[in-house]
Amino acid sequence: MTDDNFDLHIGDQIEHQSNASSQPDAGRAATMILIGCSILQLPIWGFVMSYGVLQEQYATHFQLQGSSRLTGVIGTTLNGVLYISLPFLSTLFSSRLRRWRRTAAMVGLLISSTSLVISASSTAVWHLIVTQGVLCGLGSALAYSPTTLYLDEWFIRRKSYAYSVLLATKNIVGTGTPLLTPALISRVGLPNTLRIWGAITLTSGILAIPLLHSRTEPSTNPRPHTPRRTPWKFLTHPTFYIFHIANIVFSSGYGLPQTYLPSYARQVLHLPQAQSSLMLAIFNLPGIFSCIAFGMLGDGLPLFGRSSLTPFTITFLSAIGSALSVFLLWGLAARSGAVGLAFFSAIYGFFAGAYSSTWGGVLKEIEREAISHHEAVDTGVVYSLLNGGRGIGFVVGGVVGLELLKSGAVQHSSNWGYGTEYGLVILYTGVSAVIGGGSVLWSLGFNC
């Protein structure tokens, strides 16, 4: 199908779905939706993206019942529960429970806030796994799933742009909160820091939720009606699985630097806590810009004035940049000090942080494929499934990471990252990034 035909279909979709007060892609209503969804990134991701600081705090000041190594599972459980819940929640809120989206988001924020406050009184590691891992993850998922559905409704032609803005805001949060959390810990202590995070989660969410609403509000007619069915035909085509499998593998390695960078800085480089926490901020800062850049590429922006890139190629650029930074900068520079680790954090954060920004282009590719087969597709549900794959990757990566830490170094020289106890973690992170870019092989014709 040609680009003209595709644009014509999208134009028909806009005409069918829109009216003067709910114009997609532009206008005050769409802008307010984007602002509301962006504000929600703080209560959803603020605690999640600064968890590496807590991981380092638990590792160096361990006073809980149970094994200190299990604290590494908390962060991956948090991410895993959040992401894996999204496909189920988004499917419900895209059809049967559509009118309950904002209520669900508010309930989710209450769950997350309460779980953080309760975790401040934890005395055992399993308490933290349940509160900070499972409950906080579930609450964040309840708040996040309506966000993606609202964006998918309000942005059609500029879908990649909208998601990239959302992800850039997420990285802004991820840059600031790793600096805020250690400052709070040093000033008020860890328990009170968790209580403050509970308050931040609730109050910031209350500000954002009133800005969110559907393009076509659900009918208040009391007569019985048949809920809209979610189309699943896209699952019969290989394109979704190619991206989905690559995404799962990439994500299994992506969560490891976020979890272990502060600990690596303290244990291997012997950096002070302030510099260790700074690594997470440096990790997230470049993603603010790369998310926008890769999102614009996904919307068809030509690179260097040439023709636009395919989603396969854009995903490959993100993945291969991530892999090279791991192999060359982290693996070969154990004793490079704070500057070397910060350089790795920035380069890896730029490329790896943009990986999910490529999903806007992936959604367009899947939508294009559905149109060519005369099939319906709900790209909001597809996006949630990609998020679910990321959650599976985080959970797998968390378990694998613990086992790799037990195995230790790849080789004997401690002058390289491969020679530290994090050697196998580094190697796995790089290999998973390479596989994460493997979808480009499909576009080159190496499909089975």
Short mmCIF file of C-alpha atoms in Angstrom, two decimals:
data_model
loop_
_atom_site.label_atom_id
_atom_site.label_comp_id
_atom_site.label_asym_id
_atom_site.label_seq_id
_atom_site.Cartn_x
_atom_site.Cartn_y
_atom_site.Cartn_z
CA MET A 1 0.00 0.00 0.00
CA THR A 2 1.34 3.45 -0.87
CA ASP A 3 1.89 6.25 1.64
CA ASP A 4 -0.89 8.24 -0.07
CA ASN A 5 -3.38 5.44 0.47
CA PHE A 6 -2.26 5.07 4.06
CA ASP A 7 -2.67 8.82 4.70
CA LEU A 8 -6.08 8.68 3.05
CA HIS A 9 -7.15 5.92 5.40
CA ILE A 10 -5.94 7.88 8.39
CA GLY A 11 -7.80 10.92 7.14
CA ASP A 12 -10.99 8.88 6.90
CA GLN A 13 -10.37 7.59 10.41
CA ILE A 14 -10.03 11.13 11.74
CA GLU A 15 -13.21 12.26 9.97
CA HIS A 16 -15.12 9.32 11.34
CA GLN A 17 -13.88 9.64 14.92
CA SER A 18 -13.64 13.40 15.38
CA ASN A 19 -15.82 16.42 15.73
CA ALA A 20 -15.05 20.10 16.19
CA SER A 21 -14.51 19.78 19.94
CA SER A 22 -12.28 16.70 19.81
CA GLN A 23 -9.87 17.25 16.92
CA PRO A 24 -6.91 14.85 17.21
CA ASP A 25 -3.19 15.69 16.92
CA ALA A 26 -3.61 19.42 17.60
CA GLY A 27 -5.74 21.93 19.43
CA ARG A 28 -6.25 22.73 23.09
CA ALA A 29 -7.92 19.44 24.02
CA ALA A 30 -5.13 17.27 22.59
CA THR A 31 -2.52 19.52 24.20
CA MET A 32 -4.15 19.24 27.63
CA ILE A 33 -4.25 15.45 27.28
CA LEU A 34 -0.53 15.42 26.51
CA ILE A 35 0.17 17.71 29.50
CA GLY A 36 -1.91 15.55 31.84
CA CYS A 37 -0.27 12.34 30.67
CA SER A 38 3.15 13.96 31.04
CA ILE A 39 2.47 15.09 34.62
CA LEU A 40 1.44 11.53 35.47
CA GLN A 41 4.96 10.35 34.65
CA LEU A 42 6.10 11.65 38.05
CA PRO A 43 3.79 9.55 40.25
CA ILE A 44 4.05 6.54 37.92
CA TRP A 45 7.81 6.50 37.28
CA GLY A 46 9.43 8.77 39.89
CA PHE A 47 9.97 6.06 42.49
CA VAL A 48 10.51 3.34 39.88
CA MET A 49 13.34 5.16 38.08
CA SER A 50 15.17 6.11 41.27
CA TYR A 51 15.03 2.60 42.70
CA GLY A 52 18.72 1.99 41.97
CA VAL A 53 19.47 4.51 44.73
CA LEU A 54 17.42 2.46 47.20
CA GLN A 55 19.07 -0.73 45.95
CA GLU A 56 22.47 0.77 46.79
CA GLN A 57 21.12 1.94 50.18
CA TYR A 58 19.80 -1.53 51.02
CA ALA A 59 23.10 -3.11 49.92
CA THR A 60 25.31 -0.85 52.06
CA HIS A 61 23.02 -0.41 55.09
CA PHE A 62 21.25 -3.76 55.19
CA GLN A 63 19.20 -4.18 58.39
CA LEU A 64 16.37 -6.43 57.22
CA GLN A 65 15.54 -10.08 57.76
CA GLY A 66 16.45 -12.24 54.77
CA SER A 67 19.24 -12.24 52.20
CA SER A 68 20.61 -8.87 51.10
CA ARG A 69 20.96 -10.22 47.54
CA LEU A 70 17.17 -10.48 47.30
CA THR A 71 16.90 -6.70 47.37
CA GLY A 72 17.98 -6.82 43.72
CA VAL A 73 14.66 -8.54 42.93
CA ILE A 74 12.55 -5.67 44.29
CA GLY A 75 13.25 -3.25 41.46
CA THR A 76 12.80 -5.82 38.70
CA THR A 77 9.59 -7.07 40.36
CA LEU A 78 8.31 -3.49 40.46
CA ASN A 79 9.03 -2.98 36.77
CA GLY A 80 7.82 -6.46 35.86
CA VAL A 81 4.45 -6.20 37.61
CA LEU A 82 3.92 -2.72 36.17
CA TYR A 83 4.62 -3.70 32.58
CA ILE A 84 3.10 -7.19 32.58
CA SER A 85 -0.19 -5.86 33.97
CA LEU A 86 -0.59 -3.37 31.15
CA PRO A 87 -1.88 -5.70 28.38
CA PHE A 88 -4.68 -7.01 30.61
CA LEU A 89 -5.64 -3.60 31.98
CA SER A 90 -5.46 -1.83 28.62
CA THR A 91 -7.67 -4.48 27.00
CA LEU A 92 -10.30 -3.93 29.69
CA PHE A 93 -10.10 -0.13 29.62
CA SER A 94 -10.20 0.05 25.83
CA SER A 95 -13.61 -1.65 25.73
CA ARG A 96 -15.65 -2.96 28.65
CA LEU A 97 -14.34 -0.62 31.38
CA ARG A 98 -13.70 2.39 29.19
CA ARG A 99 -15.80 4.73 31.33
CA TRP A 100 -13.79 3.77 34.43
CA ARG A 101 -10.36 4.86 33.19
CA ARG A 102 -9.95 7.92 35.39
CA THR A 103 -11.36 6.12 38.43
CA ALA A 104 -8.90 3.27 37.89
CA ALA A 105 -6.02 5.73 37.61
CA MET A 106 -7.00 7.34 40.91
CA VAL A 107 -7.30 3.96 42.63
CA GLY A 108 -3.90 3.02 41.25
CA LEU A 109 -2.31 6.15 42.68
CA LEU A 110 -3.87 5.41 46.07
CA ILE A 111 -2.47 1.86 45.98
CA SER A 112 1.02 3.07 45.03
CA SER A 113 1.01 5.84 47.62
CA THR A 114 -0.22 3.58 50.41
CA SER A 115 2.23 0.80 49.57
CA LEU A 116 5.19 3.19 49.79
CA VAL A 117 4.04 4.51 53.15
CA ILE A 118 3.58 0.96 54.47
CA SER A 119 6.99 -0.11 53.16
CA ALA A 120 8.61 2.47 55.43
CA SER A 121 7.84 0.13 58.35
CA SER A 122 9.18 -3.05 56.70
CA THR A 123 11.40 -5.36 58.77
CA ALA A 124 12.07 -8.10 56.18
CA VAL A 125 13.04 -8.24 52.53
CA TRP A 126 9.82 -9.99 51.56
CA HIS A 127 7.86 -7.05 52.99
CA LEU A 128 9.61 -4.78 50.47
CA ILE A 129 9.04 -7.23 47.61
CA VAL A 130 5.29 -7.19 48.33
CA THR A 131 4.88 -3.45 48.98
CA GLN A 132 7.45 -1.76 46.76
CA GLY A 133 7.52 -4.54 44.16
CA VAL A 134 4.04 -6.01 43.71
CA LEU A 135 1.62 -3.42 45.12
CA CYS A 136 3.43 -0.31 43.91
CA GLY A 137 3.86 -1.93 40.48
CA LEU A 138 0.17 -2.79 40.26
CA GLY A 139 -0.87 0.70 41.35
CA SER A 140 1.42 2.31 38.80
CA ALA A 141 0.02 0.06 36.07
CA LEU A 142 -3.54 1.11 36.93
CA ALA A 143 -2.47 4.74 36.54
CA TYR A 144 -0.39 4.17 33.40
CA SER A 145 -2.73 2.07 31.24
CA PRO A 146 -5.35 4.85 30.78
CA THR A 147 -2.51 7.22 29.85
CA THR A 148 -1.47 5.23 26.79
CA LEU A 149 -5.08 4.73 25.71
CA TYR A 150 -5.85 8.46 25.92
CA LEU A 151 -2.76 9.28 23.87
CA ASP A 152 -3.65 6.66 21.27
CA GLU A 153 -7.12 8.18 20.88
CA TRP A 154 -5.99 11.79 20.66
CA PHE A 155 -2.94 11.37 18.43
CA ILE A 156 -3.22 9.60 15.07
CA ARG A 157 -0.88 11.19 12.52
CA ARG A 158 1.53 12.35 15.25
CA LYS A 159 1.40 9.17 17.30
CA SER A 160 5.19 8.70 17.47
CA TYR A 161 5.59 12.33 18.50
CA ALA A 162 3.08 12.00 21.34
CA TYR A 163 4.66 8.85 22.71
CA SER A 164 8.14 10.34 22.41
CA VAL A 165 7.08 13.42 24.40
CA LEU A 166 5.66 11.11 27.05
CA LEU A 167 8.88 9.11 27.18
CA ALA A 168 11.01 12.26 27.21
CA THR A 169 9.03 13.47 30.23
CA LYS A 170 9.60 10.10 31.82
CA ASN A 171 13.34 10.62 31.36
CA ILE A 172 13.12 14.09 32.87
CA VAL A 173 11.59 12.43 35.91
CA GLY A 174 14.31 9.77 35.80
CA THR A 175 16.98 12.46 35.73
CA GLY A 176 15.69 14.42 38.71
CA THR A 177 14.47 11.75 41.10
CA PRO A 178 17.81 9.89 41.51
CA LEU A 179 19.18 13.21 42.79
CA LEU A 180 16.16 13.94 44.97
CA THR A 181 15.99 10.52 46.66
CA PRO A 182 19.52 10.42 48.18
CA ALA A 183 19.14 14.04 49.29
CA LEU A 184 15.97 13.09 51.15
CA ILE A 185 17.60 9.99 52.64
CA SER A 186 20.52 11.98 54.01
CA ARG A 187 18.22 14.65 55.43
CA VAL A 188 15.23 12.73 56.84
CA GLY A 189 16.26 9.05 56.68
CA LEU A 190 15.01 6.18 54.52
CA PRO A 191 11.62 5.54 56.23
CA ASN A 192 10.57 9.19 55.99
CA THR A 193 11.83 9.34 52.39
CA LEU A 194 9.43 6.53 51.50
CA ARG A 195 6.58 8.37 53.21
CA ILE A 196 7.42 11.55 51.30
CA TRP A 197 7.40 9.57 48.04
CA GLY A 198 3.95 8.30 48.96
CA ALA A 199 2.76 11.89 49.35
CA ILE A 200 4.40 13.00 46.07
CA THR A 201 2.75 10.11 44.24
CA LEU A 202 -0.73 11.02 45.44
CA THR A 203 -0.61 14.81 45.15
CA SER A 204 0.98 14.97 41.68
CA GLY A 205 -1.51 12.40 40.41
CA ILE A 206 -4.44 14.43 41.72
CA LEU A 207 -3.22 17.39 39.66
CA ALA A 208 -3.00 15.36 36.44
CA ILE A 209 -6.10 13.17 36.35
CA PRO A 210 -8.69 15.98 35.83
CA LEU A 211 -6.93 16.82 32.54
CA LEU A 212 -7.64 13.37 31.07
CA HIS A 213 -10.76 12.41 29.11
CA SER A 214 -11.69 10.35 26.07
CA ARG A 215 -12.18 11.94 22.65
CA THR A 216 -15.71 10.55 22.59
CA GLU A 217 -17.08 10.30 26.08
CA PRO A 218 -18.87 7.01 26.82
CA SER A 219 -22.61 7.17 26.44
CA THR A 220 -24.73 7.80 29.54
CA ASN A 221 -27.73 6.14 27.92
CA PRO A 222 -28.96 3.52 30.44
CA ARG A 223 -30.10 1.15 27.70
CA PRO A 224 -28.09 -2.07 27.41
CA HIS A 225 -25.34 -1.97 24.83
CA THR A 226 -22.76 -4.35 23.45
CA PRO A 227 -19.20 -3.45 24.52
CA ARG A 228 -16.77 -2.77 21.72
CA ARG A 229 -14.76 -5.86 20.85
CA THR A 230 -10.98 -5.65 20.82
CA PRO A 231 -9.62 -6.72 17.40
CA TRP A 232 -6.90 -9.39 17.65
CA LYS A 233 -6.25 -10.14 13.98
CA PHE A 234 -2.80 -8.55 14.18
CA LEU A 235 -1.71 -11.58 16.22
CA THR A 236 -2.03 -13.72 13.07
CA HIS A 237 0.78 -11.82 11.32
CA PRO A 238 4.52 -12.25 12.01
CA THR A 239 5.45 -8.55 12.25
CA PHE A 240 4.15 -8.17 15.80
CA TYR A 241 6.06 -11.23 17.02
CA ILE A 242 9.33 -10.10 15.40
CA PHE A 243 9.25 -6.82 17.32
CA HIS A 244 7.79 -8.38 20.45
CA ILE A 245 10.46 -11.07 20.88
CA ALA A 246 13.26 -8.58 20.19
CA ASN A 247 11.71 -6.23 22.73
CA ILE A 248 11.54 -8.90 25.45
CA VAL A 249 15.19 -9.85 25.00
CA PHE A 250 16.37 -6.23 24.88
CA SER A 251 14.40 -5.37 28.02
CA SER A 252 15.86 -8.29 29.98
CA GLY A 253 19.23 -6.55 29.76
CA TYR A 254 18.03 -2.94 29.85
CA GLY A 255 16.91 -3.13 33.49
CA LEU A 256 20.30 -4.34 34.77
CA PRO A 257 22.30 -1.09 34.45
CA GLN A 258 19.44 0.81 36.07
CA THR A 259 19.54 -1.58 39.02
CA TYR A 260 23.29 -2.06 39.45
CA LEU A 261 25.03 1.11 38.24
CA PRO A 262 25.06 2.78 41.70
CA SER A 263 26.28 -0.43 43.35
CA TYR A 264 28.96 -0.85 40.67
CA ALA A 265 30.11 2.72 41.26
CA ARG A 266 30.42 2.14 45.02
CA GLN A 267 31.86 -1.37 45.06
CA VAL A 268 34.17 -1.32 42.03
CA LEU A 269 35.12 2.34 41.65
CA HIS A 270 34.68 3.23 45.36
CA LEU A 271 32.82 6.42 44.52
CA PRO A 272 30.93 8.34 47.23
CA GLN A 273 27.18 7.96 47.41
CA ALA A 274 26.48 11.31 45.75
CA GLN A 275 28.46 10.35 42.64
CA SER A 276 26.97 6.85 42.62
CA SER A 277 23.44 8.26 42.57
CA LEU A 278 24.48 10.75 39.90
CA MET A 279 25.07 7.86 37.48
CA LEU A 280 21.33 7.18 37.29
CA ALA A 281 20.61 10.83 36.55
CA ILE A 282 23.25 10.81 33.79
CA PHE A 283 21.73 7.56 32.53
CA ASN A 284 18.29 9.13 32.09
CA LEU A 285 19.24 12.66 30.98
CA PRO A 286 20.16 11.89 27.31
CA GLY A 287 16.90 9.98 26.89
CA ILE A 288 15.04 13.30 27.07
CA PHE A 289 16.52 14.21 23.69
CA SER A 290 16.87 10.77 22.10
CA CYS A 291 13.22 9.90 22.75
CA ILE A 292 12.12 12.98 20.81
CA ALA A 293 14.64 12.32 18.02
CA PHE A 294 13.77 8.64 17.56
CA GLY A 295 10.07 9.44 17.83
CA MET A 296 10.37 11.96 14.99
CA LEU A 297 12.18 9.33 12.92
CA GLY A 298 9.26 7.00 13.63
CA ASP A 299 6.87 9.64 12.26
CA GLY A 300 8.81 9.65 8.98
CA LEU A 301 11.34 12.47 9.45
CA PRO A 302 14.10 11.93 6.84
CA LEU A 303 17.59 11.33 8.23
CA PHE A 304 20.20 13.70 6.76
CA GLY A 305 17.70 14.80 4.11
CA ARG A 306 17.29 11.30 2.71
CA SER A 307 14.27 9.03 2.66
CA SER A 308 12.65 8.11 5.97
CA LEU A 309 13.81 5.01 7.84
CA THR A 310 11.76 1.89 8.44
CA PRO A 311 10.79 0.92 12.01
CA PHE A 312 13.15 -2.05 11.67
CA THR A 313 16.11 0.21 10.96
CA ILE A 314 15.22 2.71 13.70
CA THR A 315 14.99 -0.09 16.26
CA PHE A 316 18.32 -1.46 15.06
CA LEU A 317 20.03 1.92 15.51
CA SER A 318 18.84 2.13 19.11
CA ALA A 319 19.85 -1.46 19.88
CA ILE A 320 23.28 -1.49 18.23
CA GLY A 321 24.24 1.83 19.82
CA SER A 322 23.31 0.36 23.19
CA ALA A 323 25.30 -2.82 22.59
CA LEU A 324 28.47 -1.05 21.46
CA SER A 325 28.44 1.24 24.51
CA VAL A 326 28.15 -1.77 26.83
CA PHE A 327 30.88 -3.83 25.16
CA LEU A 328 33.36 -0.99 24.63
CA LEU A 329 32.70 1.51 27.42
CA TRP A 330 31.46 -0.54 30.38
CA GLY A 331 33.13 -3.87 29.66
CA LEU A 332 36.58 -2.48 28.84
CA ALA A 333 36.80 0.31 31.39
CA ALA A 334 36.52 -1.01 34.93
CA ARG A 335 39.07 1.40 36.37
CA SER A 336 38.24 4.48 34.29
CA GLY A 337 36.79 6.22 37.31
CA ALA A 338 33.71 8.41 37.58
CA VAL A 339 34.29 10.08 34.21
CA GLY A 340 34.44 6.78 32.31
CA LEU A 341 31.33 5.37 34.01
CA ALA A 342 29.45 8.62 33.47
CA PHE A 343 30.38 8.55 29.77
CA PHE A 344 29.03 5.02 29.47
CA SER A 345 25.85 5.98 31.36
CA ALA A 346 25.22 8.88 28.98
CA ILE A 347 25.86 6.96 25.73
CA TYR A 348 23.94 3.87 26.82
CA GLY A 349 21.13 6.04 28.20
CA PHE A 350 20.87 7.88 24.89
CA PHE A 351 20.46 4.79 22.73
CA ALA A 352 18.77 2.36 25.13
CA GLY A 353 16.46 5.02 26.55
CA ALA A 354 15.09 5.64 23.06
CA TYR A 355 14.25 1.99 22.35
CA SER A 356 10.63 2.29 23.44
CA SER A 357 10.31 5.53 21.42
CA THR A 358 10.68 3.37 18.32
CA TRP A 359 7.37 1.74 19.17
CA GLY A 360 5.43 4.59 17.57
CA GLY A 361 6.89 3.53 14.23
CA VAL A 362 6.20 -0.10 15.10
CA LEU A 363 2.54 0.75 15.71
CA LYS A 364 2.35 2.45 12.32
CA GLU A 365 3.88 -0.59 10.65
CA ILE A 366 1.39 -2.93 12.32
CA GLU A 367 -1.47 -0.56 11.45
CA ARG A 368 -0.27 -0.39 7.85
CA GLU A 369 -0.20 -4.19 7.72
CA ALA A 370 -3.73 -4.37 9.15
CA ILE A 371 -5.00 -1.91 6.54
CA SER A 372 -3.46 -3.94 3.73
CA HIS A 373 -5.40 -6.99 5.02
CA HIS A 374 -8.60 -4.93 5.51
CA GLU A 375 -8.49 -5.60 9.27
CA ALA A 376 -9.17 -3.45 12.31
CA VAL A 377 -6.45 -2.87 14.90
CA ASP A 378 -6.41 -1.10 18.28
CA THR A 379 -2.90 0.36 18.48
CA GLY A 380 -3.43 1.23 22.15
CA VAL A 381 -3.74 -2.47 22.92
CA VAL A 382 -0.72 -3.26 20.73
CA TYR A 383 1.30 -0.67 22.66
CA SER A 384 0.25 -2.25 25.94
CA LEU A 385 1.37 -5.67 24.70
CA LEU A 386 4.79 -4.23 23.86
CA ASN A 387 4.91 -2.84 27.38
CA GLY A 388 3.92 -6.26 28.67
CA GLY A 389 6.84 -7.77 26.77
CA ARG A 390 9.12 -5.25 28.41
CA GLY A 391 7.79 -6.38 31.80
CA ILE A 392 8.54 -10.02 30.99
CA GLY A 393 12.05 -8.94 30.05
CA PHE A 394 12.52 -7.06 33.31
CA VAL A 395 11.42 -10.05 35.39
CA VAL A 396 13.63 -12.45 33.45
CA GLY A 397 16.53 -10.02 33.63
CA GLY A 398 16.15 -9.64 37.39
CA VAL A 399 16.39 -13.37 37.99
CA VAL A 400 19.20 -13.82 35.47
CA GLY A 401 21.08 -10.87 36.95
CA LEU A 402 21.13 -12.44 40.42
CA GLU A 403 22.52 -15.69 39.04
CA LEU A 404 25.12 -13.90 36.94
CA LEU A 405 26.34 -11.94 39.96
CA LYS A 406 26.89 -15.21 41.78
CA SER A 407 29.02 -16.49 38.88
CA GLY A 408 31.17 -13.34 38.89
CA ALA A 409 33.86 -12.33 36.42
CA VAL A 410 34.26 -13.37 32.78
CA GLN A 411 38.07 -13.17 32.92
CA HIS A 412 40.71 -12.64 35.61
CA SER A 413 41.99 -9.12 34.95
CA SER A 414 40.14 -6.67 37.20
CA ASN A 415 41.34 -3.80 35.00
CA TRP A 416 38.35 -4.45 32.76
CA GLY A 417 34.68 -4.49 33.66
CA TYR A 418 34.53 -8.10 32.53
CA GLY A 419 36.99 -8.97 35.31
CA THR A 420 34.77 -7.68 38.13
CA GLU A 421 31.90 -9.52 39.80
CA TYR A 422 29.64 -7.68 37.34
CA GLY A 423 31.44 -9.19 34.32
CA LEU A 424 28.69 -11.58 33.25
CA VAL A 425 26.02 -8.93 33.90
CA ILE A 426 27.86 -6.61 31.50
CA LEU A 427 28.20 -9.34 28.87
CA TYR A 428 24.52 -10.30 29.12
CA THR A 429 23.42 -6.67 28.83
CA GLY A 430 25.41 -6.24 25.61
CA VAL A 431 24.29 -9.51 24.01
CA SER A 432 20.62 -8.83 24.81
CA ALA A 433 20.92 -5.42 23.14
CA VAL A 434 22.32 -7.01 19.96
CA ILE A 435 19.41 -9.46 19.83
CA GLY A 436 17.02 -6.57 20.50
CA GLY A 437 17.99 -5.09 17.14
CA GLY A 438 17.49 -8.37 15.31
CA SER A 439 14.17 -7.32 13.78
CA VAL A 440 16.16 -5.57 11.04
CA LEU A 441 17.05 -9.01 9.68
CA TRP A 442 13.38 -9.62 8.96
CA SER A 443 13.21 -6.52 6.82
CA LEU A 444 16.27 -7.70 4.89
CA GLY A 445 14.51 -10.92 3.95
CA PHE A 446 15.95 -13.41 6.48
CA ASN A 447 12.52 -14.47 7.67
CA CYS A 448 11.54 -18.07 8.12
#
